[in-house]
mmCIF file of N, CA and C in Angstrom:
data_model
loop_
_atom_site.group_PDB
_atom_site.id
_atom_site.type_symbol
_atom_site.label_atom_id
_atom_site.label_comp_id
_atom_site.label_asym_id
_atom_site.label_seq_id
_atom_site.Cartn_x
_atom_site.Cartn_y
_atom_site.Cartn_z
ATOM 1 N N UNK A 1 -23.013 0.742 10.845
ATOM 2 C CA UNK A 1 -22.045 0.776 11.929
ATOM 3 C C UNK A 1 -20.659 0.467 11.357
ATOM 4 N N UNK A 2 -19.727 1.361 11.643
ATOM 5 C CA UNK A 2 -18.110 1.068 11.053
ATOM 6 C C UNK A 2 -17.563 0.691 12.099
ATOM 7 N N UNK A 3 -16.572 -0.619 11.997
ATOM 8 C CA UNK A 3 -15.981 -0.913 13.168
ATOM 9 C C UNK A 3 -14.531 -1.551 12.520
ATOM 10 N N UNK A 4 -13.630 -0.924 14.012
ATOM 11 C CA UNK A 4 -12.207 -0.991 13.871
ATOM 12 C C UNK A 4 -11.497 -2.505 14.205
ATOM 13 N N UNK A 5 -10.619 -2.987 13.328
ATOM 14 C CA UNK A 5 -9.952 -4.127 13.790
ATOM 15 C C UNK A 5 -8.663 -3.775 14.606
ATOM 16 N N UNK A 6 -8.070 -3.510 15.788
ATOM 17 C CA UNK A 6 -6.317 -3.714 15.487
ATOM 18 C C UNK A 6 -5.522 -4.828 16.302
ATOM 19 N N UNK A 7 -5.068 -5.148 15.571
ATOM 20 C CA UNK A 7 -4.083 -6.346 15.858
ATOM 21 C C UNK A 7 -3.199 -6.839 14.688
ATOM 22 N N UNK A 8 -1.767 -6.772 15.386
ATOM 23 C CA UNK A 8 -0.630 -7.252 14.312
ATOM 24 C C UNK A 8 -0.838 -8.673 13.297
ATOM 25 N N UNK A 9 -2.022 -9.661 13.580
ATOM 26 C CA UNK A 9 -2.035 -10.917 12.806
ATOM 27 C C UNK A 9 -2.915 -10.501 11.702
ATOM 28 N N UNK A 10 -2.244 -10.463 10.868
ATOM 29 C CA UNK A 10 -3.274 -9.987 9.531
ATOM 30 C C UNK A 10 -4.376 -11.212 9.466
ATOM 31 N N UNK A 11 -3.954 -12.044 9.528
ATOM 32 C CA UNK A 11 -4.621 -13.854 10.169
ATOM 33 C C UNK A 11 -6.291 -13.626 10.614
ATOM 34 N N UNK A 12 -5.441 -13.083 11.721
ATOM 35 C CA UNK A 12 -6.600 -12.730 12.738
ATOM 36 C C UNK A 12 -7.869 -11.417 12.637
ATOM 37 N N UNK A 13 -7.228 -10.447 11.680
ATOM 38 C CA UNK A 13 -7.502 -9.212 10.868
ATOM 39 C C UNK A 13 -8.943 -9.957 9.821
ATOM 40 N N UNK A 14 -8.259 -11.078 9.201
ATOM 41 C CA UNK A 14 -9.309 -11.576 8.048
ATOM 42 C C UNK A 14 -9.928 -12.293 8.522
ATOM 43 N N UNK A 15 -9.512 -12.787 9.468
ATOM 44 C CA UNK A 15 -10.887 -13.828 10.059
ATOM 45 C C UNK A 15 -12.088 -13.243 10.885
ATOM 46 N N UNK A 16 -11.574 -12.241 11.901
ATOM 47 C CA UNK A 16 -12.322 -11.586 12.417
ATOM 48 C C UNK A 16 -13.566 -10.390 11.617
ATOM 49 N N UNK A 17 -12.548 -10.063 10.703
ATOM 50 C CA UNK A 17 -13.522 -9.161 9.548
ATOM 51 C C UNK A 17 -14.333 -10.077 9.026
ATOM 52 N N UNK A 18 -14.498 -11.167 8.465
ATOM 53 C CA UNK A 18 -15.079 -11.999 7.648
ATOM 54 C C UNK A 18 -16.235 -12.427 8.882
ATOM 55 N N UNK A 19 -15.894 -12.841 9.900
ATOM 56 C CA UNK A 19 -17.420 -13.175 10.864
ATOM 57 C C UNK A 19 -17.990 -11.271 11.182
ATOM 58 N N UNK A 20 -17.151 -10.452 10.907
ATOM 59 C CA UNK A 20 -17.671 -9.458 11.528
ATOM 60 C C UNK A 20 -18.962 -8.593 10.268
ATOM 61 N N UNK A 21 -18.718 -8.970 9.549
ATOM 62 C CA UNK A 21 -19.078 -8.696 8.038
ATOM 63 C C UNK A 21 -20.169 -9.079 7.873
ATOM 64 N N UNK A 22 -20.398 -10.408 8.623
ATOM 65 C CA UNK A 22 -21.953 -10.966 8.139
ATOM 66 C C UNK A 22 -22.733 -10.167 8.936
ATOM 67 N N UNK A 23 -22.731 -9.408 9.887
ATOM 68 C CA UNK A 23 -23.615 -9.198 10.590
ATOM 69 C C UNK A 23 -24.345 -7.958 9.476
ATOM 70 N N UNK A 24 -25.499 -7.730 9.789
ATOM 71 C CA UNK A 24 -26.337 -6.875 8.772
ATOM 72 C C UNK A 24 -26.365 -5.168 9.303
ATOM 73 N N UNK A 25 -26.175 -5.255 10.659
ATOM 74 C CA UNK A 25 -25.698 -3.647 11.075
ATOM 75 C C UNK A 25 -24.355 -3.136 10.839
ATOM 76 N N UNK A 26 -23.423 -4.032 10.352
ATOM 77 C CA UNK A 26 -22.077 -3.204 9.863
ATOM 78 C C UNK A 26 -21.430 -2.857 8.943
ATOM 79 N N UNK A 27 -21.772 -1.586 8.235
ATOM 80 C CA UNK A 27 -21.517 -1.039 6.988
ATOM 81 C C UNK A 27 -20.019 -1.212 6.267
ATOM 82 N N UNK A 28 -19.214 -1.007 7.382
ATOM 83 C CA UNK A 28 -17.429 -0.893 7.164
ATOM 84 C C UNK A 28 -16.945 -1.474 8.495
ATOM 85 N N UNK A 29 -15.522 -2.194 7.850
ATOM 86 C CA UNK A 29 -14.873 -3.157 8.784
ATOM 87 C C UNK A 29 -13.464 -2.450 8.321
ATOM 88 N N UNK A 30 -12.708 -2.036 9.306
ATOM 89 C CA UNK A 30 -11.362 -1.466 9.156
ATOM 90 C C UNK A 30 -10.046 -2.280 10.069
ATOM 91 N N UNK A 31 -9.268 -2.330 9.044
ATOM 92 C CA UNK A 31 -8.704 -3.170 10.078
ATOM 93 C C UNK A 31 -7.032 -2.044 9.902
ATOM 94 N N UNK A 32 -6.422 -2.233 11.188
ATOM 95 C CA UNK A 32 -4.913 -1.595 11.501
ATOM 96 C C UNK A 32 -4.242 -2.599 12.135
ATOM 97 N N UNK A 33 -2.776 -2.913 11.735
ATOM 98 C CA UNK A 33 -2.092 -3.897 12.186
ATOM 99 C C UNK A 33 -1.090 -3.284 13.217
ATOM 100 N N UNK A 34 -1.604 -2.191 13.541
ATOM 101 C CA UNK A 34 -0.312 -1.866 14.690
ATOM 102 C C UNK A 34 -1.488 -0.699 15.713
ATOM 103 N N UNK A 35 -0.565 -0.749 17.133
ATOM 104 C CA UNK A 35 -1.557 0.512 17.957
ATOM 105 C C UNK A 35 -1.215 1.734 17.506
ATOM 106 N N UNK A 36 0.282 1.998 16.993
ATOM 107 C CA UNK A 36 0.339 3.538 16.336
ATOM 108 C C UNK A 36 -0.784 3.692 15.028
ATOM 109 N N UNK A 37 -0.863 2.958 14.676
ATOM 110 C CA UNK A 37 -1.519 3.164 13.240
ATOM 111 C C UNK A 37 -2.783 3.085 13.110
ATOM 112 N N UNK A 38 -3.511 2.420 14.306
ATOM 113 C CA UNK A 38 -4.675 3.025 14.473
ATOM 114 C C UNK A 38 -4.894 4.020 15.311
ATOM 115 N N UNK A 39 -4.046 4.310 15.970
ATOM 116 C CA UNK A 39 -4.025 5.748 16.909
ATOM 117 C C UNK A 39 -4.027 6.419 15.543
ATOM 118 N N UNK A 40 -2.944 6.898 14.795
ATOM 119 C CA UNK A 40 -3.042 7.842 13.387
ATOM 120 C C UNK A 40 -4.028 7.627 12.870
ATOM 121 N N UNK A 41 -4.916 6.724 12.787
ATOM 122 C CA UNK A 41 -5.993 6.938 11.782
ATOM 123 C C UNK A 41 -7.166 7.320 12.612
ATOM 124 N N UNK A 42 -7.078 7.371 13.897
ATOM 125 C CA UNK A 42 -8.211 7.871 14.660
ATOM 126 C C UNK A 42 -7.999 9.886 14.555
ATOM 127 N N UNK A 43 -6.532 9.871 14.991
ATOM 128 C CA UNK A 43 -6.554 11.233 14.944
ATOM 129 C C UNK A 43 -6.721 12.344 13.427
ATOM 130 N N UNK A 44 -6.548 11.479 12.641
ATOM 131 C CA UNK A 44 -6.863 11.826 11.217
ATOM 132 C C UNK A 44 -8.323 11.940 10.789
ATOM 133 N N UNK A 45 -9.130 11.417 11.715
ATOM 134 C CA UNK A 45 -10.830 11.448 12.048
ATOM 135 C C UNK A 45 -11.464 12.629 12.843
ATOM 136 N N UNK A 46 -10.111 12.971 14.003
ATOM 137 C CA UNK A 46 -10.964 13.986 14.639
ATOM 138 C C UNK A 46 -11.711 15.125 14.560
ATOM 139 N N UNK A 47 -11.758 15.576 13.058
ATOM 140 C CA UNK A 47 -12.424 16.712 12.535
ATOM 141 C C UNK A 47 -13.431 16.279 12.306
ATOM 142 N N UNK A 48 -13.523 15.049 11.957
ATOM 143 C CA UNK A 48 -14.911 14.341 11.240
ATOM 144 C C UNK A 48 -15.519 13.166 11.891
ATOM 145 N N UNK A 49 -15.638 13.881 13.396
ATOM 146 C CA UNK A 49 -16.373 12.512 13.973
ATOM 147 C C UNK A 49 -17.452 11.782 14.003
ATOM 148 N N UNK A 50 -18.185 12.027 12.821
ATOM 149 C CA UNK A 50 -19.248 10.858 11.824
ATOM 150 C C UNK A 50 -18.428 10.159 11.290
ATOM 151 N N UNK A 51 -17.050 9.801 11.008
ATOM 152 C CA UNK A 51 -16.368 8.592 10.008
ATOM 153 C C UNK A 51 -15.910 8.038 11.243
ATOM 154 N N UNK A 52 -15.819 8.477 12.258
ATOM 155 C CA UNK A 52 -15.217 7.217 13.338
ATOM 156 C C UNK A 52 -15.750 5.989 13.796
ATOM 157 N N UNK A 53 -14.854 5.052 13.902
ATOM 158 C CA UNK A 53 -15.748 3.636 14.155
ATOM 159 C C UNK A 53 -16.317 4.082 15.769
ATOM 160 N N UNK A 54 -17.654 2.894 15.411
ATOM 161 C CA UNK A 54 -18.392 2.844 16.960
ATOM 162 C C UNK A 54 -17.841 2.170 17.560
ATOM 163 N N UNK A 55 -17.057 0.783 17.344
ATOM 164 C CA UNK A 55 -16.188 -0.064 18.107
ATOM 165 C C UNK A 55 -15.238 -0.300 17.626
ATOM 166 N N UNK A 56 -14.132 -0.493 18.466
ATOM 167 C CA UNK A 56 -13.051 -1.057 18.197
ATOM 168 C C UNK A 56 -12.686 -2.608 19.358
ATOM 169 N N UNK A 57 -12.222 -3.100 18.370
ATOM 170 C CA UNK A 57 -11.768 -4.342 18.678
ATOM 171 C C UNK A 57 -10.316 -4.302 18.672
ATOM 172 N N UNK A 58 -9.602 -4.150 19.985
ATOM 173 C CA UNK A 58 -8.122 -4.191 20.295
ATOM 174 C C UNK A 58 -7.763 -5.412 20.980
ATOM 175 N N UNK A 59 -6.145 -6.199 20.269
ATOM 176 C CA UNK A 59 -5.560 -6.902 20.389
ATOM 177 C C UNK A 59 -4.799 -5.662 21.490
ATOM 178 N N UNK A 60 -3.863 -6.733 22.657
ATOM 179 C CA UNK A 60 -2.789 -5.807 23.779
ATOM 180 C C UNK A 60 -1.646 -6.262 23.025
ATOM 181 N N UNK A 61 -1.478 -7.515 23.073
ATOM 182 C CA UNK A 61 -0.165 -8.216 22.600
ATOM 183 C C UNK A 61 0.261 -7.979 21.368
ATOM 184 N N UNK A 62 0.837 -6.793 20.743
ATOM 185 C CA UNK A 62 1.691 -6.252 19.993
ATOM 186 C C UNK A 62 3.015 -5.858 20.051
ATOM 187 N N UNK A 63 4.029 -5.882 18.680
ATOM 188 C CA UNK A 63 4.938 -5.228 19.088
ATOM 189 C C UNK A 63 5.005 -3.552 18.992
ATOM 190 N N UNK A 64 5.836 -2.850 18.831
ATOM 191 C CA UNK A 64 5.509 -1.568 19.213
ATOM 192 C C UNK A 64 4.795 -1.319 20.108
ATOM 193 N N UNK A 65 3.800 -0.192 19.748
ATOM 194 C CA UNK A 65 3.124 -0.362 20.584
ATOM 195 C C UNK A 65 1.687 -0.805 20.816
ATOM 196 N N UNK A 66 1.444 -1.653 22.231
ATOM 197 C CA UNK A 66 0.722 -2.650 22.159
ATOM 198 C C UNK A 66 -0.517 -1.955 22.956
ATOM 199 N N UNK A 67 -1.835 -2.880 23.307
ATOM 200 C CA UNK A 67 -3.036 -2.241 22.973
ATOM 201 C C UNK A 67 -3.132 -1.164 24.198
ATOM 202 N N UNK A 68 -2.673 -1.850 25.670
ATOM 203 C CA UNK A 68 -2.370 -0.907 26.326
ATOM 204 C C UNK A 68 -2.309 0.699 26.443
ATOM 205 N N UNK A 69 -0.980 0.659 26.090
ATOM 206 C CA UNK A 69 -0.250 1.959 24.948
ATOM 207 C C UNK A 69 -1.255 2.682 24.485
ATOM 208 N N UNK A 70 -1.678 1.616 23.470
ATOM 209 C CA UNK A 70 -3.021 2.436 22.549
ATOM 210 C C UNK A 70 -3.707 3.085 23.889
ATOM 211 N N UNK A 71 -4.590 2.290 24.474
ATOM 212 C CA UNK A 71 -5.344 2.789 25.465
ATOM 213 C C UNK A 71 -4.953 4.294 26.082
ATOM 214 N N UNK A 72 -3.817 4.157 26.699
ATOM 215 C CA UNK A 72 -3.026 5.147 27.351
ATOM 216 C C UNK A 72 -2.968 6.856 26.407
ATOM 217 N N UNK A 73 -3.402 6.542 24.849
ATOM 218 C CA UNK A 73 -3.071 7.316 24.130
ATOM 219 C C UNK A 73 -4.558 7.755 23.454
ATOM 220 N N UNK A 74 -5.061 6.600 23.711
ATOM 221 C CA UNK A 74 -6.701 7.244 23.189
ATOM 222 C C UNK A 74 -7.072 7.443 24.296
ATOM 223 N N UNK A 75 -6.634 7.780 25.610
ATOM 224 C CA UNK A 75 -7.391 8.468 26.516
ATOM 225 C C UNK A 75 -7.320 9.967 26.125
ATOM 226 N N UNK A 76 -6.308 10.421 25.869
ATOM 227 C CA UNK A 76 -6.037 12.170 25.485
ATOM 228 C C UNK A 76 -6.502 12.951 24.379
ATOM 229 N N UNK A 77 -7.437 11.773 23.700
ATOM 230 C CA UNK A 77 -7.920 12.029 22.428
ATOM 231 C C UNK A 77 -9.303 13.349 22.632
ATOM 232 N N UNK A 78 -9.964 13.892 21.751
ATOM 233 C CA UNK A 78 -11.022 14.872 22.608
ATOM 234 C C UNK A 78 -12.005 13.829 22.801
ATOM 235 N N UNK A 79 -12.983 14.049 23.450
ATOM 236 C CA UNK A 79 -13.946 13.652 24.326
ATOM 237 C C UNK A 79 -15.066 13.111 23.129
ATOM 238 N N UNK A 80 -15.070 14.085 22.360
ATOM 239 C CA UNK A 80 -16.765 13.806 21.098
ATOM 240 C C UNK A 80 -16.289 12.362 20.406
ATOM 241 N N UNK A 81 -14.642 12.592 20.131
ATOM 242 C CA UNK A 81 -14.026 11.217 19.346
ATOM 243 C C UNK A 81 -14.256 9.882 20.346
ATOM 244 N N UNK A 82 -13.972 9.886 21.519
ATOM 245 C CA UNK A 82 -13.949 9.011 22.974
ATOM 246 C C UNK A 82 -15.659 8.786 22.955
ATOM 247 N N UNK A 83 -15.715 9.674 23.042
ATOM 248 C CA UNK A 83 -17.403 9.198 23.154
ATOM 249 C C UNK A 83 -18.131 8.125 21.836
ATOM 250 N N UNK A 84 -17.620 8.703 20.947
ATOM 251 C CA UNK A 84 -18.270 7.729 19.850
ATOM 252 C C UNK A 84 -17.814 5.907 19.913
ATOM 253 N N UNK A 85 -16.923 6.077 20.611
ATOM 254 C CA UNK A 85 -16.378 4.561 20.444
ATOM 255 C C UNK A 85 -16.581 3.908 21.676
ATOM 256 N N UNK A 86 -16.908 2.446 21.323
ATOM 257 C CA UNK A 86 -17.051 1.618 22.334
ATOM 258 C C UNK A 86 -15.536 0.321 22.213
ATOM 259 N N UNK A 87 -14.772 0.692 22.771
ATOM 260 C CA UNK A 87 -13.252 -0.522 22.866
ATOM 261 C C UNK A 87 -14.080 -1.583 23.571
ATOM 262 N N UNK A 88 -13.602 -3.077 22.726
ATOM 263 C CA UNK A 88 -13.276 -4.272 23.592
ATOM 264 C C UNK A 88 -12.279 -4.593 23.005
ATOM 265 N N UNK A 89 -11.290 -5.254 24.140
ATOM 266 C CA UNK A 89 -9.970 -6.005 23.973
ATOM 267 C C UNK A 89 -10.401 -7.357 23.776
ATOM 268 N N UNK A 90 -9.494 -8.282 22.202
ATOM 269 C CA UNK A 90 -9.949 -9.027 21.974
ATOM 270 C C UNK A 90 -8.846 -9.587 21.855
ATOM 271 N N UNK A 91 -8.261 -10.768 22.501
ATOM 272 C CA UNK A 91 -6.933 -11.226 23.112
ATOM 273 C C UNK A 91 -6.642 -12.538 22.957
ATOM 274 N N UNK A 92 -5.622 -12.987 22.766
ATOM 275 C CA UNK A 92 -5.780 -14.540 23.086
ATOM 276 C C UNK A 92 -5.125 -15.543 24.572
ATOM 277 N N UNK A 93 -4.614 -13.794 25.253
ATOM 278 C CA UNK A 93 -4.317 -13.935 26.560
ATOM 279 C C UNK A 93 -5.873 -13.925 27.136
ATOM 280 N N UNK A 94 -6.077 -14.899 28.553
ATOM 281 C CA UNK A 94 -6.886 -15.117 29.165
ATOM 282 C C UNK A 94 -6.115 -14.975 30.517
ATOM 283 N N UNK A 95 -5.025 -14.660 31.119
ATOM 284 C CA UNK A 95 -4.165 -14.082 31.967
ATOM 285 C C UNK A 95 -4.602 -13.447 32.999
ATOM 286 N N UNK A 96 -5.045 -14.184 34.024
ATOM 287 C CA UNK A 96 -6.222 -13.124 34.676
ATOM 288 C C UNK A 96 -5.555 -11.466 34.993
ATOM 289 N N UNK A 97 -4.084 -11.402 35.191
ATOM 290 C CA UNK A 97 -3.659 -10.308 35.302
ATOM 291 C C UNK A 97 -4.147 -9.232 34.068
ATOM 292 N N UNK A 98 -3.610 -9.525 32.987
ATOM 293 C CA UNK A 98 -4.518 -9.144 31.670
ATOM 294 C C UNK A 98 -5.852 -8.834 32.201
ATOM 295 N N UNK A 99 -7.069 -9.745 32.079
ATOM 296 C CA UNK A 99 -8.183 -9.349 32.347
ATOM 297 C C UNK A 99 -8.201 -8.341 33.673
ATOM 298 N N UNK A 100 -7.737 -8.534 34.329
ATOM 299 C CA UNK A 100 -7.917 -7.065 35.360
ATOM 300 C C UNK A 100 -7.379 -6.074 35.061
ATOM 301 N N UNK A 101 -6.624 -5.783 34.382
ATOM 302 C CA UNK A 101 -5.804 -4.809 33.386
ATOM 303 C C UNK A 101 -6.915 -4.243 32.837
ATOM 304 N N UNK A 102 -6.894 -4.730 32.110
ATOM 305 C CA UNK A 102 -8.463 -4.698 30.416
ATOM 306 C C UNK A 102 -9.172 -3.641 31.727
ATOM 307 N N UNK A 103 -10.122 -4.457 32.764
ATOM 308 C CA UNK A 103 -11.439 -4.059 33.165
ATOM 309 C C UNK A 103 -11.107 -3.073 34.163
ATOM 310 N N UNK A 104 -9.541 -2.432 34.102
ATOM 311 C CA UNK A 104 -9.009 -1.376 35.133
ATOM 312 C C UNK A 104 -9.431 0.291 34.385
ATOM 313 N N UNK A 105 -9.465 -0.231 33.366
ATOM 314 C CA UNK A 105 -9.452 1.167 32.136
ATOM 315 C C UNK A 105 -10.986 1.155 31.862
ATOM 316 N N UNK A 106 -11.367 2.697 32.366
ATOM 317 C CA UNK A 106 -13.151 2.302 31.626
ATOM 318 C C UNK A 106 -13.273 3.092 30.356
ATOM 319 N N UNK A 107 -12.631 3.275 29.540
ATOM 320 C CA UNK A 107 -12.483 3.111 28.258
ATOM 321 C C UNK A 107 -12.414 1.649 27.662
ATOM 322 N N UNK A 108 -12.267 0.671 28.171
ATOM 323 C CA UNK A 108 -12.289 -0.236 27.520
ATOM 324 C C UNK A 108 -13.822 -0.993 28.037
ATOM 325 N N UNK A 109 -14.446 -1.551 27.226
ATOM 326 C CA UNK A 109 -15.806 -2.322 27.994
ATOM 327 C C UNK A 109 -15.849 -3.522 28.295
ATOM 328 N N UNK A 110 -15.001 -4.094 27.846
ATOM 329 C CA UNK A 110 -15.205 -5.901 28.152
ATOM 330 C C UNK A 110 -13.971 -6.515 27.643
ATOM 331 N N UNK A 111 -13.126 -7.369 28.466
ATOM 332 C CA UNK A 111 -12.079 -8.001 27.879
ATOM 333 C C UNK A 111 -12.608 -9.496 27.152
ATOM 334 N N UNK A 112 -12.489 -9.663 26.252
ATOM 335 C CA UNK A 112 -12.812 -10.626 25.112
ATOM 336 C C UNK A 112 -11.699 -11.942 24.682
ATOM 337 N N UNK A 113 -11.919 -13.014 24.940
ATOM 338 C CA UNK A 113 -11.164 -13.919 24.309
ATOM 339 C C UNK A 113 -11.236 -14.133 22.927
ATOM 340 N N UNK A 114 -10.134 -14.346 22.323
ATOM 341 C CA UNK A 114 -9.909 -14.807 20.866
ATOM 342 C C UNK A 114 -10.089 -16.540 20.631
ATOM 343 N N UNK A 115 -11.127 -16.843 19.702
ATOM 344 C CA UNK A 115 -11.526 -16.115 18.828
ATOM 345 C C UNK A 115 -12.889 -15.693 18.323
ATOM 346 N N UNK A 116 -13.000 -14.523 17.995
ATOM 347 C CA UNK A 116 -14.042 -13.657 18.102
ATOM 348 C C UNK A 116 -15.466 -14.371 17.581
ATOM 349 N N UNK A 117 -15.343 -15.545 16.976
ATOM 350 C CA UNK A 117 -16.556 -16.552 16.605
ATOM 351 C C UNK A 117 -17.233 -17.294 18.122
ATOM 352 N N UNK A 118 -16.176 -17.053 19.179
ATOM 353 C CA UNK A 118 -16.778 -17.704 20.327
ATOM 354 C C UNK A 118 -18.038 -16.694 21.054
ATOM 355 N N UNK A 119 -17.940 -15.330 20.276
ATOM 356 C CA UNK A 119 -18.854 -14.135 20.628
ATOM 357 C C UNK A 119 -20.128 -14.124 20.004
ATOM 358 N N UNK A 120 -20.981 -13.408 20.536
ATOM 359 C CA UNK A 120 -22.386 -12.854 19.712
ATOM 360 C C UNK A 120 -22.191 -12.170 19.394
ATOM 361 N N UNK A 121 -21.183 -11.512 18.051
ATOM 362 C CA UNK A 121 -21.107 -10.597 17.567
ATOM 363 C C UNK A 121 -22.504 -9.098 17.490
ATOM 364 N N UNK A 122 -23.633 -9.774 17.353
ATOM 365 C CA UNK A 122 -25.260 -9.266 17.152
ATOM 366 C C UNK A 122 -25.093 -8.253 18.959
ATOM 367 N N UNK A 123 -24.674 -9.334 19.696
ATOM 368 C CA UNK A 123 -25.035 -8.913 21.424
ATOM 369 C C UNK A 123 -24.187 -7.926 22.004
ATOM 370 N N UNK A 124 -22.841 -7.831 20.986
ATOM 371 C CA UNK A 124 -21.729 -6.658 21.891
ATOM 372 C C UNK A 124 -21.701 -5.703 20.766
ATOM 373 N N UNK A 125 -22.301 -5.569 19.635
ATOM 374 C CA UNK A 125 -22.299 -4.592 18.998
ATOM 375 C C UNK A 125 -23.335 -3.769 18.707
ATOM 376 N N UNK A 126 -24.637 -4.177 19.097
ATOM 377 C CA UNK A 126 -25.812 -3.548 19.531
ATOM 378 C C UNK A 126 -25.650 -2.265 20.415
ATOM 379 N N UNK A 127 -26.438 -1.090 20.216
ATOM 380 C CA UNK A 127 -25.599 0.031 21.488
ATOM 381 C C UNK A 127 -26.841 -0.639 22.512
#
């Protein structure tokens, strides 16, 4: 299983990869520090949608543009790419406005508090 990091804290990039790593179903851990830049590296996949991650793990609170955005932009993506991925927003806003945000988009599956060790990594990455 390959799975996507994005969020601007490189911090948060290595810590999250490093618990995400132990798990024994995940082959590749990718991480992007911005929402354009993992938007570009998704669309740089769309020919080859066997290299796309199954999940992504999105931070909202970015500059540029933030996970939202992203959202707004991987909706227009084709459908086979959308389909392969499962988004959770992984935040360190707990904002209930935020969380109804998050669970307004069903592209996204679950809004997630930071930090990602408070998760069963095994339980949300299982299909």
């Amino acid at each position: 299983m390959k799975i996507l990091l994005i969020d601007d804290s490189e911090i948060d990039n290595y810590i999250n990869k490093a618990i995400i790593s132990k798990s024994e179903i995940v082959s590749e851990v990718i991480t992007k520090t911005s929402g354009k830049e993992a938007l570009d590296y998704l669309i740089d996949l769309q020919d080859d949608v066997e290299s796309v991650p199954e999940i992504i793990f999105l931070d909202i609170r970015m500059p540029g543009m933030d996970g939202y955005e992203f959202i707004e932009h991987f909706k227009n993506l084709p459908d086979a790419l959308k389909g392969k991925c499962r988004v959770f927003v992984l935040s360190s806003s707990t904002n209930p406005t935020d969380v109804a945000r998050s669970e307004s988009y069903e592209e996204i599956e679950k809004h997630l508090a930071k930090p990602l060790a408070h998760h069963s990594i095994e339980e949300l990455i299982r299909p």
